[in-house]
mmCIF file of C-alpha atoms in Angstrom:
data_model
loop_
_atom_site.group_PDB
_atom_site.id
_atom_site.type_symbol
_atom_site.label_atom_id
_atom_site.label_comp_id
_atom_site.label_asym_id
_atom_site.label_seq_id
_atom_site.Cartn_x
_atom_site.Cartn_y
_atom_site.Cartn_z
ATOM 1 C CA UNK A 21 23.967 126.938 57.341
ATOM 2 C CA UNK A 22 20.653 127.852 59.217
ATOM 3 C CA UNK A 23 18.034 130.099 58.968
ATOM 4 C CA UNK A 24 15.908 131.971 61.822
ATOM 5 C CA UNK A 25 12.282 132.012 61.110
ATOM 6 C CA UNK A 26 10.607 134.026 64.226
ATOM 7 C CA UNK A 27 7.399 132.542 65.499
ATOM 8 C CA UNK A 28 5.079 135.064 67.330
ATOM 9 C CA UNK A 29 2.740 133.556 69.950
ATOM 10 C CA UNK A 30 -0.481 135.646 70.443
ATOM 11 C CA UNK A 31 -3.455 136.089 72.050
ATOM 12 C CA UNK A 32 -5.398 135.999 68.342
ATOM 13 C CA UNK A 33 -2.871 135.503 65.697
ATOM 14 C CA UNK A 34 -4.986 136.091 62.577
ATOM 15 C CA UNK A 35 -5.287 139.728 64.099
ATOM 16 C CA UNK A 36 -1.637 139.973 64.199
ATOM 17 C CA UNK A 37 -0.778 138.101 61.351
ATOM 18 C CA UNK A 38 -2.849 140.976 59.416
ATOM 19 C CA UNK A 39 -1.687 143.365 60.827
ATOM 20 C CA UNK A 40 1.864 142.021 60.012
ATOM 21 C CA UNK A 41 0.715 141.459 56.480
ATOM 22 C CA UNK A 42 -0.979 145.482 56.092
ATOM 23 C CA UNK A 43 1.991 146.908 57.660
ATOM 24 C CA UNK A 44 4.493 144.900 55.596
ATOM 25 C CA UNK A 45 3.452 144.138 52.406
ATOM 26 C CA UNK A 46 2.772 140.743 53.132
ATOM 27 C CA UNK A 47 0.380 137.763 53.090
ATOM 28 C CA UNK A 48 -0.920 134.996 55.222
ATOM 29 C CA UNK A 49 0.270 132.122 52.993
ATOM 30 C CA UNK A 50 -1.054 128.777 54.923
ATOM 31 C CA UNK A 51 -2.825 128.318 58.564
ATOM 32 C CA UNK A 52 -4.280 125.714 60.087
ATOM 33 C CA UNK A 53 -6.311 125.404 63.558
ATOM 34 C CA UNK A 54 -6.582 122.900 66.002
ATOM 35 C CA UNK A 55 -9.589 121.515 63.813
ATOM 36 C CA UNK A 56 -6.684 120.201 62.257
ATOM 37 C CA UNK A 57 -5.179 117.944 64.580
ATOM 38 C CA UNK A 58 -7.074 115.295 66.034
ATOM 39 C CA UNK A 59 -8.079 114.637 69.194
ATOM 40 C CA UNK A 60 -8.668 118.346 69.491
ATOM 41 C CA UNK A 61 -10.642 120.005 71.963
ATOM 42 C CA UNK A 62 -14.272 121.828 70.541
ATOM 43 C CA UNK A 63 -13.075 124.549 72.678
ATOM 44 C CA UNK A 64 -10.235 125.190 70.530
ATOM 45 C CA UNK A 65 -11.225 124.185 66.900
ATOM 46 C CA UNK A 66 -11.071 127.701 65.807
ATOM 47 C CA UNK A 67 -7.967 129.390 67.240
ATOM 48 C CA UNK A 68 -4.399 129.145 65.251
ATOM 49 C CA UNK A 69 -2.513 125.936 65.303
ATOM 50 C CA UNK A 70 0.404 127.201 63.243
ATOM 51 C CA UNK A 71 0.138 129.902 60.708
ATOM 52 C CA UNK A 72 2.640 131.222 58.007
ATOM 53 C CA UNK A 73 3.180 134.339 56.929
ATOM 54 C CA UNK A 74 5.540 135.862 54.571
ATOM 55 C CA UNK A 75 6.241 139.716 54.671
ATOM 56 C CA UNK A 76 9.217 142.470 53.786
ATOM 57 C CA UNK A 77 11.237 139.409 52.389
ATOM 58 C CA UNK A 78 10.947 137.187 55.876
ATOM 59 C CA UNK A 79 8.795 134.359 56.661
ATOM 60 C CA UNK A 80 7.230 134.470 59.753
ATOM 61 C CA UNK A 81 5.180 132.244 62.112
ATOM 62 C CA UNK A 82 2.786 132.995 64.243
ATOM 63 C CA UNK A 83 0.606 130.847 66.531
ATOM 64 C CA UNK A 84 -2.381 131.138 69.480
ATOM 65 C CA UNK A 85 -1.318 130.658 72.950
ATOM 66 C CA UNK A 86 -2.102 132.788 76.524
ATOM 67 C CA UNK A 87 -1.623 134.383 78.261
ATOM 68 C CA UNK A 88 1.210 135.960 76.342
ATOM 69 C CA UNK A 89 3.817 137.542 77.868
ATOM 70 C CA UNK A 90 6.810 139.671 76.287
ATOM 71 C CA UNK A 91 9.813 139.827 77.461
ATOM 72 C CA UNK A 92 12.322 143.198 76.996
ATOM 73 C CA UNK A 93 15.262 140.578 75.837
ATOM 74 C CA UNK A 94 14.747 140.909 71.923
ATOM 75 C CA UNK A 95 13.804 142.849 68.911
ATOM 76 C CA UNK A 96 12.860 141.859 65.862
ATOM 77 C CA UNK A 97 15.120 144.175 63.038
ATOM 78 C CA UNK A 98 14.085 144.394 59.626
ATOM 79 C CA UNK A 99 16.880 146.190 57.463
ATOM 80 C CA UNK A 100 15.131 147.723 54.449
ATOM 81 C CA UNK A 101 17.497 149.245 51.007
ATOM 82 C CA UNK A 102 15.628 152.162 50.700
ATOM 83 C CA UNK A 103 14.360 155.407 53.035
ATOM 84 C CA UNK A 104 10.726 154.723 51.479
ATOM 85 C CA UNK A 105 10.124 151.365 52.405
ATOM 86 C CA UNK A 106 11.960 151.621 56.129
ATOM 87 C CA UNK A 107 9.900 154.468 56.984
ATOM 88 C CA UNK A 108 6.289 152.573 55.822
ATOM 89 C CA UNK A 109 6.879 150.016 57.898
ATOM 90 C CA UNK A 110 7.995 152.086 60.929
ATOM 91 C CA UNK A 111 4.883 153.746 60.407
ATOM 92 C CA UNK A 112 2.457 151.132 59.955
ATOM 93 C CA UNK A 113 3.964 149.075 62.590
ATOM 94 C CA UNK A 114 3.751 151.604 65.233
ATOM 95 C CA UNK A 115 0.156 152.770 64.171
ATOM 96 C CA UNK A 116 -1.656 151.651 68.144
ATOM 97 C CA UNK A 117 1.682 151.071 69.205
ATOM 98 C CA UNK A 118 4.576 152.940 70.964
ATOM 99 C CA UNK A 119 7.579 154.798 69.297
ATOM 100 C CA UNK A 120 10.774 154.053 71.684
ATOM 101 C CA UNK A 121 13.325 155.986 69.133
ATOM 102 C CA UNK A 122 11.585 157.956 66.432
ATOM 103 C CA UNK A 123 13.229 156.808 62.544
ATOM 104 C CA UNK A 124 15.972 159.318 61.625
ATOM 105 C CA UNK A 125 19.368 158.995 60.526
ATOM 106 C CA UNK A 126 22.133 157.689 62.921
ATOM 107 C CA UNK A 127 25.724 158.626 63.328
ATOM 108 C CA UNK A 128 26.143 155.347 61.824
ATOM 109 C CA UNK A 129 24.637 156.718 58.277
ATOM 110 C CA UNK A 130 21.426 154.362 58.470
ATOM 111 C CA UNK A 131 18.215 155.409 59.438
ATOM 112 C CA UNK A 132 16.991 153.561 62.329
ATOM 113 C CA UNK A 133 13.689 153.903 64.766
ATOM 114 C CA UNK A 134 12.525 151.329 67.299
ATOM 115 C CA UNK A 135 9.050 150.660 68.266
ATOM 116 C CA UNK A 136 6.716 148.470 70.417
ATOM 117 C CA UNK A 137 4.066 147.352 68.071
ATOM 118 C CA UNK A 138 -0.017 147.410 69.648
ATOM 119 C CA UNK A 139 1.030 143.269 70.165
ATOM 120 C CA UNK A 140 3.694 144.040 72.467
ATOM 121 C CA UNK A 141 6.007 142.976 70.320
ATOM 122 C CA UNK A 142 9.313 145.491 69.530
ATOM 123 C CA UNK A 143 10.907 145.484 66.145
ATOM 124 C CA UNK A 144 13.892 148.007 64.932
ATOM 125 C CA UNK A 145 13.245 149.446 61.374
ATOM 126 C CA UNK A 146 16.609 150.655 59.512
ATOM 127 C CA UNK A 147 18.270 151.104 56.383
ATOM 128 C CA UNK A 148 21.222 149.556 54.847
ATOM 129 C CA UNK A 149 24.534 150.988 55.713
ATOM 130 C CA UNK A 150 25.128 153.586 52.764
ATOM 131 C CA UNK A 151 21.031 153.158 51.641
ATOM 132 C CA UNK A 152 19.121 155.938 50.694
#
């Protein structure tokens, strides 16, 4: 058995990463720069080697690279079990971001909204089949 762990380049992940933690409940549980590793450039002693973050039940990782580019293959989907919590992190997450589908209930019986996040990055918030 395997298990996906998503790992967000960025432009400044410690931005994103608390961002990520605000809007989900989360926290930045270890990170380390390129201070880190040696041999490392002064230049780059400060920005994110590798940083971990756990949030809404999923552990993340995030990392500084550039430029960034995002691509329009994949979404990230977190599926919530209740209304409450799906629709705080649609809204948080799409606070300086985009709404593509606005979160309402689908013919499907979840609740479901898609957004582009102000890091370019587009996640799809829902409930659990049945959830309230």
């Amino acid at each position: 058995m395997a298990k996906i762990t998503p790992y967000l380049y960025s432009a400044n992940a410690r931005e994103q990463a608390g961002f990520y933690a605000r809007a989900l409940d989360g926290e930045i549980v270890s990170l380390q720069t390129f201070a880190d590793m040696p041999g490392n450039r002064p230049e780059d002693r400060d920005r994110v080697m590798h940083l971990v973050l756990q949030a809404a039940g999923v552990t993340f990782f995030l990392a500084d690279a550039g430029p960034v580019e995002r691509g329009n293959g994949l979404d990230l989907t977190l599926e919530f079990e209740t209304e409450d919590a799906a629709r705080q992190a649609f809204d948080r997450l799409a606070e300086g971001g985009r709404v593509l589908m606005p979160f309402e209930r689908m013919f499907w019986g979840s609740l479901f909204g898609r957004l582009t996040d102000p890091f370019g990055v587009r996640w799809q918030i829902a409930t659990a089949p049945g959830g309230q």
